[in-house]
Coordinates of C-alpha atoms and ligand atoms in Angstrom, one line a residue:
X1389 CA -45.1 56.3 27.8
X1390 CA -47.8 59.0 28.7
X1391 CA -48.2 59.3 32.8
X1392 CA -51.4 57.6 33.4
X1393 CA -52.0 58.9 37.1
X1394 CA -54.7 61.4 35.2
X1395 CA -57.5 58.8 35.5
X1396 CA -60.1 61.5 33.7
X1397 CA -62.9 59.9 31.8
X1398 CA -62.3 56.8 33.2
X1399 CA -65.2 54.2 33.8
X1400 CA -65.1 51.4 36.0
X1401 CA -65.0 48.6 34.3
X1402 CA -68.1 46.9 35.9
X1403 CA -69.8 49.8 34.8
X1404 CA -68.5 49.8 31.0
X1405 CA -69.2 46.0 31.2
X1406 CA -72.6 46.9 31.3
X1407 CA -72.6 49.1 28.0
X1408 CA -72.2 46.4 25.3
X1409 CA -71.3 49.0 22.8
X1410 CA -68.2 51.1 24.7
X1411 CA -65.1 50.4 23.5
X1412 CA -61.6 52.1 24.9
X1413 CA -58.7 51.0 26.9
X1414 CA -58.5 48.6 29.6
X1415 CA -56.5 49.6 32.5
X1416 CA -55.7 47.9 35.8
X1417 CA -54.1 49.0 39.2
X1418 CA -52.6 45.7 40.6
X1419 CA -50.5 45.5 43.4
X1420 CA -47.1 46.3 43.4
X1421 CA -44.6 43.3 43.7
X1422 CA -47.3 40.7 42.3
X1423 CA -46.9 39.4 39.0
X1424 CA -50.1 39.8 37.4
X1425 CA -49.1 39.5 34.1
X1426 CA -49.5 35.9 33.7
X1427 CA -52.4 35.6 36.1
X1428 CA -54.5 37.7 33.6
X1429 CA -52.8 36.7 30.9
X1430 CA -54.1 33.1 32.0
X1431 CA -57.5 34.5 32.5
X1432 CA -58.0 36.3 29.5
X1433 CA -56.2 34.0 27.2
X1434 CA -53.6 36.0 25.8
X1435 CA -49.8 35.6 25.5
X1436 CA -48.4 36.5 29.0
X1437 CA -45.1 38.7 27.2
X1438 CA -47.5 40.8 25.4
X1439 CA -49.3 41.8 29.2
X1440 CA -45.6 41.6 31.1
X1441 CA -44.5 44.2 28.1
X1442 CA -47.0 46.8 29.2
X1443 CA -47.3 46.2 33.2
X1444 CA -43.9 46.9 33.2
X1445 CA -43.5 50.1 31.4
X1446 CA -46.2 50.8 34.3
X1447 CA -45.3 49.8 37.0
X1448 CA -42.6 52.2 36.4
X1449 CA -45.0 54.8 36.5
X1450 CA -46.8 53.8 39.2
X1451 CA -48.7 51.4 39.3
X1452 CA -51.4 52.3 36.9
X1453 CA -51.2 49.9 34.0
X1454 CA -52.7 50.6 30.3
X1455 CA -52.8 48.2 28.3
X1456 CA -53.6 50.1 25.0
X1457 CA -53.4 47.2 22.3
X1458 CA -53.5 43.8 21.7
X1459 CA -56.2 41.2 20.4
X1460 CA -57.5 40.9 24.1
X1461 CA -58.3 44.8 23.6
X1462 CA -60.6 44.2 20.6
X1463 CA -62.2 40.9 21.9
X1464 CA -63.0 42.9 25.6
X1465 CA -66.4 43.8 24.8
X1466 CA -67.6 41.5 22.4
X1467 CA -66.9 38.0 23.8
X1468 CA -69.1 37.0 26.6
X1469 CA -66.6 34.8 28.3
X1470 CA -63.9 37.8 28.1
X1471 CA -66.4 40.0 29.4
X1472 CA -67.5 37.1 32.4
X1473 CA -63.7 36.4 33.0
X1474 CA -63.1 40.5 33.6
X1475 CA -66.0 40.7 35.5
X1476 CA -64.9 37.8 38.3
X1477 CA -61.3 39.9 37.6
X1478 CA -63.4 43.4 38.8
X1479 CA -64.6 41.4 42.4
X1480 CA -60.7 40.1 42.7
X1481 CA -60.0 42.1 45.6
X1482 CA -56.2 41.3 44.2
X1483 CA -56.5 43.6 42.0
X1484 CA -57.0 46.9 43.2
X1485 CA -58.7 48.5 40.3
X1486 CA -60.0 48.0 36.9
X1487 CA -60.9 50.9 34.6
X1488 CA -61.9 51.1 31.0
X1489 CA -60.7 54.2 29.6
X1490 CA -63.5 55.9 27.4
X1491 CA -61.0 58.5 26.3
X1492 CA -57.9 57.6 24.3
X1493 CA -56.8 61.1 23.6
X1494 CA -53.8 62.8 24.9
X1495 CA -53.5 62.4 28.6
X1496 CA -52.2 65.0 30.4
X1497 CA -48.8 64.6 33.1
X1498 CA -49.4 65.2 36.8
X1499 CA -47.4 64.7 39.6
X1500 CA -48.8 62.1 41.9
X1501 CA -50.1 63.9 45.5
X1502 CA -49.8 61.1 47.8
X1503 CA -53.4 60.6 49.8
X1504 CA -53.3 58.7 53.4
X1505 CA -55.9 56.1 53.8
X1506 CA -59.1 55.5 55.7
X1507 CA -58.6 52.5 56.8
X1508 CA -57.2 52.3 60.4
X1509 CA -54.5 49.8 60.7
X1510 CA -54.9 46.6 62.4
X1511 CA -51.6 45.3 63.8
X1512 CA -48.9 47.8 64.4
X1513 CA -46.0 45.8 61.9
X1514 CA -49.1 46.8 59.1
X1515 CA -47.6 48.9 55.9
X1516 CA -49.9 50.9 54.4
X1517 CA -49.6 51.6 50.9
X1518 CA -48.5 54.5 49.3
X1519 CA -51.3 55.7 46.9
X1520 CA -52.1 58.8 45.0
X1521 CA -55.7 60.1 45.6
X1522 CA -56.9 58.9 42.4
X1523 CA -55.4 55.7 43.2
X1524 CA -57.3 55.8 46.3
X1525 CA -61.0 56.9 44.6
X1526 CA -59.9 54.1 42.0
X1527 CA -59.7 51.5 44.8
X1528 CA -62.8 52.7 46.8
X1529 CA -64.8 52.4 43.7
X1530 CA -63.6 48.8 42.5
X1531 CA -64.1 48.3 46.6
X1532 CA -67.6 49.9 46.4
X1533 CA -68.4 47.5 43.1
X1534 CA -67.2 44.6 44.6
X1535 CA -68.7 44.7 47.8
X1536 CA -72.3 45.3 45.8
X1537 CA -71.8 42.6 43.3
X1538 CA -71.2 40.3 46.9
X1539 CA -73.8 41.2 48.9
X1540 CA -76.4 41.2 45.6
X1541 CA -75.5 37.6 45.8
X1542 CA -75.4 36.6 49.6
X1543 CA -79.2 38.4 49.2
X1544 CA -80.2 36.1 46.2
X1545 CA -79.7 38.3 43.7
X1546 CA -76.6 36.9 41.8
X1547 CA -76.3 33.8 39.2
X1548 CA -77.9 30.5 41.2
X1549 CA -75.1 28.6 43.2
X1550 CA -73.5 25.8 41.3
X1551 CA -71.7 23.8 44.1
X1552 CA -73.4 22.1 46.7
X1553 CA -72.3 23.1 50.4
X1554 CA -69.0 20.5 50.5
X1555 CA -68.5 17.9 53.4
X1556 CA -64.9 17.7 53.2
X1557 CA -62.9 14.7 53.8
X1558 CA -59.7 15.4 55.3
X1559 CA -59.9 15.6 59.2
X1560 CA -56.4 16.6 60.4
X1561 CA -57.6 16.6 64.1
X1562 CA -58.0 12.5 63.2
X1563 CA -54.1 12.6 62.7
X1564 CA -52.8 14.1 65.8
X1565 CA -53.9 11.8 68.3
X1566 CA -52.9 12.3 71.7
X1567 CA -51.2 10.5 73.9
X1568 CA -51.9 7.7 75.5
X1569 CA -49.9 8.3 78.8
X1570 CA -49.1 11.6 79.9
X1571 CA -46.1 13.3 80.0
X1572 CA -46.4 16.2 81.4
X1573 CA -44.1 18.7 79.4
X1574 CA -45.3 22.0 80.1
X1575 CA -45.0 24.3 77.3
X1576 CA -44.5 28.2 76.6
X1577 CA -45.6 29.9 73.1
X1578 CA -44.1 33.0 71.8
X1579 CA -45.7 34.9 69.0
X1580 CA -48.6 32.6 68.8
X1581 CA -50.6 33.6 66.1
X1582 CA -53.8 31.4 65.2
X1583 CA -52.0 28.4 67.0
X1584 CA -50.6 26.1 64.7
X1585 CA -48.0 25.6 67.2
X1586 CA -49.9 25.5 70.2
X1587 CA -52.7 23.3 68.6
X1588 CA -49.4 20.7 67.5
X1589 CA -47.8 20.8 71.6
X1590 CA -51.2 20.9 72.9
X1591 CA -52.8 17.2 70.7
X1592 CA -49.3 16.1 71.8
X1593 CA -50.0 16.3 75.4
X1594 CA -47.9 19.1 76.3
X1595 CA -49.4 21.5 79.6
X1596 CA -50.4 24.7 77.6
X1597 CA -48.3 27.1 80.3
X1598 CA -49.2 30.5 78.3
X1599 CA -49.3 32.0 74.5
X1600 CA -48.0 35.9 74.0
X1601 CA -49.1 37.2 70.8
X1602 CA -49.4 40.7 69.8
X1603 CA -52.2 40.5 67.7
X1604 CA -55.6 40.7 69.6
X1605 CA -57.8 38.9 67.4
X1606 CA -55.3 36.0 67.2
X1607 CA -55.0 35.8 70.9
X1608 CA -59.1 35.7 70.8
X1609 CA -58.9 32.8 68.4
X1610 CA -56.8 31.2 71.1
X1611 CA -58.9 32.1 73.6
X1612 CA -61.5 30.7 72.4
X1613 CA -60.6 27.8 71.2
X1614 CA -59.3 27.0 74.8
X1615 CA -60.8 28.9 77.3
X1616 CA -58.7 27.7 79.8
X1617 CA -55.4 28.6 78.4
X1618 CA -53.1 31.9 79.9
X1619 CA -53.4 33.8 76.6
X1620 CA -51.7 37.2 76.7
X1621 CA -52.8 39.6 73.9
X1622 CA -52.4 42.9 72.3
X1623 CA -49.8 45.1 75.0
X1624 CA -49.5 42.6 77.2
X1625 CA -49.2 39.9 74.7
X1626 CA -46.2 41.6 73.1
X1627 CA -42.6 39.8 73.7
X1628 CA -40.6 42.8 73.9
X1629 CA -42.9 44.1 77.0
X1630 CA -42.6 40.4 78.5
X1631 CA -39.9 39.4 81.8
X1632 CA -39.8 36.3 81.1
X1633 CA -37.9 35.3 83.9
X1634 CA -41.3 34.8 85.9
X1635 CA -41.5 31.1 83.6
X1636 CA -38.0 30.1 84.9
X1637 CA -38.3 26.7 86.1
X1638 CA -42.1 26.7 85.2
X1639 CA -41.6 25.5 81.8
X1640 CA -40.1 22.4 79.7
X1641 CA -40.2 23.5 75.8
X1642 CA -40.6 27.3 74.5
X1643 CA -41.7 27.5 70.7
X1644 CA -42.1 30.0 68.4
X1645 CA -42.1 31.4 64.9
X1646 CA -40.9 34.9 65.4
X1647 CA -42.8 37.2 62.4
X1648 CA -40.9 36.3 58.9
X1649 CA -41.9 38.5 56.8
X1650 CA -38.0 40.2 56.8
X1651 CA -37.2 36.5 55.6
X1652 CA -40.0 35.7 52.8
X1653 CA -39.5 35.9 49.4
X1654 CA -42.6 37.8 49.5
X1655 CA -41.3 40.4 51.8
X1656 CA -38.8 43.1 51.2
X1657 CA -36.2 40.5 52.9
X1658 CA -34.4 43.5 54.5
X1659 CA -33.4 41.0 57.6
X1660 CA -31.9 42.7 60.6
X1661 CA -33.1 46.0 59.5
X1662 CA -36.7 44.9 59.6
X1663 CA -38.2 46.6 62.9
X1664 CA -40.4 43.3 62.7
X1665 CA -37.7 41.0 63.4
X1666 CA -38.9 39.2 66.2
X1667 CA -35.2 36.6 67.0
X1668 CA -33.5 39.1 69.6
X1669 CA -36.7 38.6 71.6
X1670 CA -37.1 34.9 71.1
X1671 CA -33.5 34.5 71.8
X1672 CA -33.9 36.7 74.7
X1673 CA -37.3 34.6 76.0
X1674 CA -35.0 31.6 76.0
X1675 CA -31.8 32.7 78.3
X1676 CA -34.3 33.9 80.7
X1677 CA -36.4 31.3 81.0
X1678 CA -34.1 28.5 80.2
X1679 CA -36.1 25.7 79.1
X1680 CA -35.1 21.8 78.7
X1681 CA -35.6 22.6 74.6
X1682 CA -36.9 25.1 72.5
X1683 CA -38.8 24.5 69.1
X1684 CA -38.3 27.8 66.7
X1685 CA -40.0 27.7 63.1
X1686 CA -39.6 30.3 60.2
X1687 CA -39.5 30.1 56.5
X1688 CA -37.4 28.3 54.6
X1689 CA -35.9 31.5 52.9
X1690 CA -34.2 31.9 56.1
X1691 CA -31.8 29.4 55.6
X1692 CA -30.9 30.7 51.7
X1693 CA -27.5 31.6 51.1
X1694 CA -28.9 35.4 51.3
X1695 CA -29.4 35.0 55.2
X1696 CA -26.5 32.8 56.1
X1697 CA -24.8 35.2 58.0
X1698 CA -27.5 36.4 60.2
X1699 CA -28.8 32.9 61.0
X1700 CA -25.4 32.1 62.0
X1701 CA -24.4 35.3 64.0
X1702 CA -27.9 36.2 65.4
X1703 CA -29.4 32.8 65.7
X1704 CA -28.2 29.3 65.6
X1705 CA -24.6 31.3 67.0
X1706 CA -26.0 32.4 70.4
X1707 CA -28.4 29.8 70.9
X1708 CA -25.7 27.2 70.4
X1709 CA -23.7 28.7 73.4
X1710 CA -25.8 26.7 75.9
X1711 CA -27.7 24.5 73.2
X1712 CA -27.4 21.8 70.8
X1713 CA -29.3 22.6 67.7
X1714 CA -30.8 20.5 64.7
X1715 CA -32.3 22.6 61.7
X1716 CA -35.2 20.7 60.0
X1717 CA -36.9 21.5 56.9
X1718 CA -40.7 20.0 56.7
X1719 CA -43.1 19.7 54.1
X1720 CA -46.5 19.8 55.0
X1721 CA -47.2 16.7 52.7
X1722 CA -45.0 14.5 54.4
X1723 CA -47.3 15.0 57.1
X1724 CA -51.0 14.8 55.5
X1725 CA -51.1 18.2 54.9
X1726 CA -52.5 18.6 51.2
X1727 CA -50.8 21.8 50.5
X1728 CA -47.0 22.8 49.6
X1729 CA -45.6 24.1 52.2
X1730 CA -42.2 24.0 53.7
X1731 CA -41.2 25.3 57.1
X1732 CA -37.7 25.2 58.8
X1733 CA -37.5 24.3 61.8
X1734 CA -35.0 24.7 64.9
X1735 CA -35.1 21.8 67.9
X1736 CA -32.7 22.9 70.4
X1737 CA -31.9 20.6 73.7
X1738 CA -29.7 22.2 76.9
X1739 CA -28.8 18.8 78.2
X1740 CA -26.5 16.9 76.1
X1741 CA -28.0 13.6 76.5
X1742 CA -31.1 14.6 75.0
X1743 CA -29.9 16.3 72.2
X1744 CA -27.6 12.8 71.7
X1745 CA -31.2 11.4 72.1
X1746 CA -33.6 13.2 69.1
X1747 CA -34.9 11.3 66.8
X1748 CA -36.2 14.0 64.0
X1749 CA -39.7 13.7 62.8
X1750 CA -40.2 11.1 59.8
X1751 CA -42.8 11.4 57.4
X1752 CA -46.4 9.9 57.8
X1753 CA -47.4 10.4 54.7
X1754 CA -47.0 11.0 51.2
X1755 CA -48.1 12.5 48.0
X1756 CA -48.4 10.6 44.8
X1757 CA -50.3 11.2 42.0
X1758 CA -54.5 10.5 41.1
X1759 CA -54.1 6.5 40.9
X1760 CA -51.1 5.6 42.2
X1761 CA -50.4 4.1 45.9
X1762 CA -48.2 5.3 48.5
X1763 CA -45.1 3.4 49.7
X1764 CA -46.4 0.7 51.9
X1765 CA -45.4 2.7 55.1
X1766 CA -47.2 5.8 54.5
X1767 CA -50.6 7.0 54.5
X1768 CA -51.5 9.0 51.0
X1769 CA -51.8 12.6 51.3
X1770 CA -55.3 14.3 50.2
X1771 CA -55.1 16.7 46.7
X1772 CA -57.3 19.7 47.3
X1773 CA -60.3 18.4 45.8
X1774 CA -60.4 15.4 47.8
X1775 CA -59.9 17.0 50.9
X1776 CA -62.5 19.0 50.4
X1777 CA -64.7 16.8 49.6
X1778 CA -65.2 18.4 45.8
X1779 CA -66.2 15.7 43.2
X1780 CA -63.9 14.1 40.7
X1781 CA -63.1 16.0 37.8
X1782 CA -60.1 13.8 36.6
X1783 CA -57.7 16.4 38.0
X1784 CA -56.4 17.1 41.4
X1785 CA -53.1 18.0 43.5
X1786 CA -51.9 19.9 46.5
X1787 CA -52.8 23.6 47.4
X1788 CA -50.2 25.6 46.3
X1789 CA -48.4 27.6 49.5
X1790 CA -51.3 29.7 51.2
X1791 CA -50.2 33.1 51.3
X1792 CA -49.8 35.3 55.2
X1793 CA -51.2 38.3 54.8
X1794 CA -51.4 40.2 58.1
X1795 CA -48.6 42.6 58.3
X1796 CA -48.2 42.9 54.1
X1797 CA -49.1 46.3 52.9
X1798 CA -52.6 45.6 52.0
X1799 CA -55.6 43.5 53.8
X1800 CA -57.0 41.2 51.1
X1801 CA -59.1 37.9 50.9
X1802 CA -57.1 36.1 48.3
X1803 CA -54.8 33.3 49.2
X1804 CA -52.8 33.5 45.8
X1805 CA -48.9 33.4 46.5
X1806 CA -47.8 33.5 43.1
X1807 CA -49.0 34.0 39.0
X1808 CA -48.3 29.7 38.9
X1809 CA -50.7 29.5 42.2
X1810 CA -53.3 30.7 40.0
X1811 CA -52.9 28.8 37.1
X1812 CA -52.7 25.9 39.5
X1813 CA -56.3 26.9 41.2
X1814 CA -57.9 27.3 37.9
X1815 CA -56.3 23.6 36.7
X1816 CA -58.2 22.3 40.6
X1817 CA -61.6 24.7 39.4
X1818 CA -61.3 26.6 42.5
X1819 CA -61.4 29.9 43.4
X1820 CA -58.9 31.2 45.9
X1821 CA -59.7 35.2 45.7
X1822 CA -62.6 36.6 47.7
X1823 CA -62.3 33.7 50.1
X1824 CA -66.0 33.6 51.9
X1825 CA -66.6 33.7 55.9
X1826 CA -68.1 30.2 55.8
X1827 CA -69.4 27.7 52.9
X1828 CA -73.1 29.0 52.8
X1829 CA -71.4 32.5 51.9
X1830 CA -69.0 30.8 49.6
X1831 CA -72.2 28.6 47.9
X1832 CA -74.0 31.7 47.6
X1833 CA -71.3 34.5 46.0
X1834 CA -70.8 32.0 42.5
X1835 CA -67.3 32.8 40.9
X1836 CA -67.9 34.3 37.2
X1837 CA -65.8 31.5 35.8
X1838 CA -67.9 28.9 38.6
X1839 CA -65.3 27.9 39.9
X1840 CA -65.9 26.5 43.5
X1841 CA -65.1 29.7 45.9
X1842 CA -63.5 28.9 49.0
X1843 CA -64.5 29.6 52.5
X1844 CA -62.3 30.0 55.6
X1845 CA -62.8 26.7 56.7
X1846 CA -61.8 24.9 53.8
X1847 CA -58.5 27.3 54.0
X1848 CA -58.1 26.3 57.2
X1849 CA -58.1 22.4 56.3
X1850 CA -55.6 23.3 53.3
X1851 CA -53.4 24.4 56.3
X1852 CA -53.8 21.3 58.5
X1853 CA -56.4 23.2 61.2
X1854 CA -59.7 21.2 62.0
X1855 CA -62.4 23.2 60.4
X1856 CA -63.6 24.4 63.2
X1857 CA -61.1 26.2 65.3
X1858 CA -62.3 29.2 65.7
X1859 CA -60.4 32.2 64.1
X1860 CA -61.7 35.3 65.5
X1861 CA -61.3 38.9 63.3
X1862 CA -63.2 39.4 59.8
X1863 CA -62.6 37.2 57.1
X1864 CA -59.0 38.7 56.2
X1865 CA -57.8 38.9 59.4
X1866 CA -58.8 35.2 60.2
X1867 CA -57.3 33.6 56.1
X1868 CA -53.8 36.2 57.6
X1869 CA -54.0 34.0 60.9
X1870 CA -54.3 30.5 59.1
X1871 CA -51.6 31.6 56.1
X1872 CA -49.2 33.0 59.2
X1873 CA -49.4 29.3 60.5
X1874 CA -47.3 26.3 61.2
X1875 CA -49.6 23.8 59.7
X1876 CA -50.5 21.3 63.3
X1877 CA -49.7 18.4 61.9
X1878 CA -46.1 19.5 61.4
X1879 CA -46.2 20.9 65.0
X1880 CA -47.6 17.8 66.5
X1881 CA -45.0 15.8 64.7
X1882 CA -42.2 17.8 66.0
X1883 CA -43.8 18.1 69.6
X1884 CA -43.9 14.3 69.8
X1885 CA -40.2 14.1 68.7
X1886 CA -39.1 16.3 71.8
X1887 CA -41.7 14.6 74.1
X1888 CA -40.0 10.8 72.9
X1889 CA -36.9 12.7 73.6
X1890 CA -37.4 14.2 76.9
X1891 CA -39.7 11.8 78.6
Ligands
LIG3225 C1 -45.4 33.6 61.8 S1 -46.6 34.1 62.9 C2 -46.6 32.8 64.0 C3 -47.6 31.7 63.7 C4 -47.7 30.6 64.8 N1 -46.4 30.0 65.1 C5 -48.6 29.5 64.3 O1 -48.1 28.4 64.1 O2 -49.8 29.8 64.1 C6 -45.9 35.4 63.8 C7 -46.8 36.0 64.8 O3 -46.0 36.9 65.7 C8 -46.9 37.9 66.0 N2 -46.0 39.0 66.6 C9 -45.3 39.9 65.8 N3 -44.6 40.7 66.7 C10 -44.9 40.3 67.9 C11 -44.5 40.8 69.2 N4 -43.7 41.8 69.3 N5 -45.0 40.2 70.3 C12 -45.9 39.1 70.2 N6 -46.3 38.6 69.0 C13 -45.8 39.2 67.9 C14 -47.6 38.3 64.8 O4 -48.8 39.0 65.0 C15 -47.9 36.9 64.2 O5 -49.2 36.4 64.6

């Protein structure tokens, strides 16, 4: 296969869209690790094995992917739907780049010169991509289109809104009541993020004692949704700069989800090599401050056969020296949550006759299908549409797993996990890339296919946040904070577990 780094004579494909009568070779820059295949295989309408065939004989070469024949190739141009579907795929800020090659002669073979990017990092565990400066000028113009084609709309230029502004219907701040007599558990929150946690402990009717979280627009968000709170950010908010033995004494429960991106399925799952393993610091955070119980939440890829050894040895090992430890594994569902999502969880109790004590969480809720009821016992769990308040189109199920994004190697607006989380968004006729800031935006910026486009505040319901907690940091940086989170149903489940216990 010819290198296709030479990107000569190459035309943007919103561009070429615009020239009914160009023909030549579709090619797209997707980002490494994601399966696109089948996404635009499902988009376009064309056998998935054909695409896979050619994205992987590129993805060899770099990440530049031509797809030189096929029936999709000859219908490009000529059907309007193709030509609408490519030109929603052209805003996907998913995929990097999307070319039509006016040339289809011999290219010629160049060695890629890597070019560093513009775009100053905004959190320090960040991994910027490697890119070629073609790859780059490809990227910056797709950027440059999309960002036209967006504000064209949001200045009522684009195709009339379809959806009405949605009033949703879930209202997970209705679930976690608080309680009615106090407690008062004082609690200390270690890599904090948006505040799933915190939000859970703090509807619970736990004493917020302080948050540390390295990220300073997350510690805004925190900030802001309770003034009052100790929040440590940026420098000061980091755990590793932190002597925690200043909370000794001062504090009943420390939680945390120390960063899992070592651990995802996502990530690179290089563990203990990972310089963003945060455990030795959460372990550390605990001897010093030695707590009555300590609440510690990560993916559930953690406790795959893969990471046995560590979770053991590095974990559950040294913990268990002055703790007794139950591992849970939650599903957001179980909980009201209308999304799949599964978190594992670590409750750990100093005195024995608490830990003898613990009653784990049991499900509130529970998903069933359109039309069926839910065991007598439980509450029925919201599908995305009717959570969101979308009207009835016969159809409707949970979110498929949000994506985090904050420390991956590119900032995006999509919440697509997966190749099936797409197909699933499309089957729901919503559209999860190119999230919007709020619902006018979202109303406004109409999807090519029409599918309803998302807003941050209807991400944040998918993830069991009222719709108004305020995430702070552009869009990106505020769909990274809700995808990084414990969904607050979860964590208000499991803080009123230890509260039953330790009361
Ligand atoms: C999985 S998220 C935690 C989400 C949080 N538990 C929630 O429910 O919203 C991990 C967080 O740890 C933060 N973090 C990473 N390294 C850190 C450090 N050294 N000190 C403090 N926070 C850190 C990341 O910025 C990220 O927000």
């Amino acid at each position: 296969m010819a290198n296709t780094n030479d990107l000569d004579g190459v035309v943007p494909l919103a561009e070429a869209l615009s020239d009914p009568t160009r023909r030549g070779i579709l090619t797209v820059l997707a980002r490494e690790g994601y399966a696109y295949p089948g996404s635009l295989a499902a988009l376009l309408g064309v056998r998935a094995t054909a695409l896979s065939h050619h994205l992987r004989a590129l993805r060899r070469a770099g990440l530049v992917v031509a797809i030189k024949e096929g029936r999709w190739q000859r219908q490009e141009l000529s059907s309007p739907d193709l030509r609408a579907a490519l030109r929603d795929l052209a805003d996907d800020q998913e995929v990097e780049g999307l070319f039509l090659h006016g040339l289809t002669g011999q290219r010629a073979t160049v060695q890629p010169q890597h070019a560093p990017s513009r775009i100053p990092s905004t959190h320090p565990h960040h991994q910027p991509r490697d890119l070629t400066r073609e790859q780059r000028d490809a990227f910056r113009r797709t950027a440059t289109l999309s960002r036209l084609a967006k504000n064209a709309a949001l200045a009522g230029k684009g195709p009339a809104p379809v959806h009405p502004v949605n009033t949703p219907r879930y209202q997970p701040e209705r679930l976690m009541h608080s309680p009615v007599a106090t407690h008062g558990l004082r609690s200390l929150s270690l890599f904090s993020g948006g505040g799933g946690l915190d939000l859970g402990f703090e509807r619970a009717g736990y004493e917020h004692v302080a948050s540390y979280e390295l990220l300073q627009d997350a510690a805004n968000t925190l900030t802001k949704a309770h003034p009052e709170w100790q929040v440590y950010g940026g420098d000061a908010g980091d755990v590793n700069n932190v002597r925690w033995s200043q909370w000794k004494g001062k504090v009943d429960v420390l939680h945390g989800g120390p960063p899992c991106q070592p651990f995802s399925n996502a990530g690179r799952q290089k563990g203990v090599l990972d310089p963003r393993d945060g455990w030795p610091a959460y372990l550390r955070a605990v001897r010093a401050v030695r707590p009555l119980a300590f609440v510690a939440e990560n993916v559930p890829a953690l406790v795959s056969k893969k990471f046995t050894d560590y979770v053991e040895q590095l974990i559950t090992g040294p913990l268990g020296r002055d703790y007794t430890i139950y591992q849970l594994l939650l599903r957001g569902e179980d909980f009201g949550v209308p999304q799949k999502r599964r978190r594992v969880v670590w409750v750990g109790f100093r005195r024995k006759r608490d830990a003898a004590r613990f009653i784990p969480p049991t499900p509130t809720h529970a998903w069933v299908e359109p039309g069926q009821s839910a065991p007598a016992d439980l509450r029925h769990t919201m599908g995305v549409r009717e959570a969101l308040g979308l009207p009835d189109i016969g159809f409707d199920c949970l979110s498929p797993t949000i994506r985090s994004t904050l420390t991956g190697p590119r900032h995006t607006t999509s919440i697509l996990n997966s190749t099936a989380a797409q197909r699933t968004f499309a089957k729901l006729q919503v559209w999860p890339n190119g999230v919007a800031a709020d619902r006018e935006h979202a109303r406004a910026f109409v999807a090519a296919n029409k599918h309803f486009r998302l807003s941050v505040p209807d991400v944040a319901l998918l993830q069991g946040f009222p719709q108004d907690w305020p995430f702070q940091g552009a869009t990106y940086m505020q769909l990274g904070q809700i995808g990084n989170a414990v969904p607050p149903p979860i964590a208000y489940s499991v803080a009123l577990s230890v509260a039953a216990t330790l009361a």
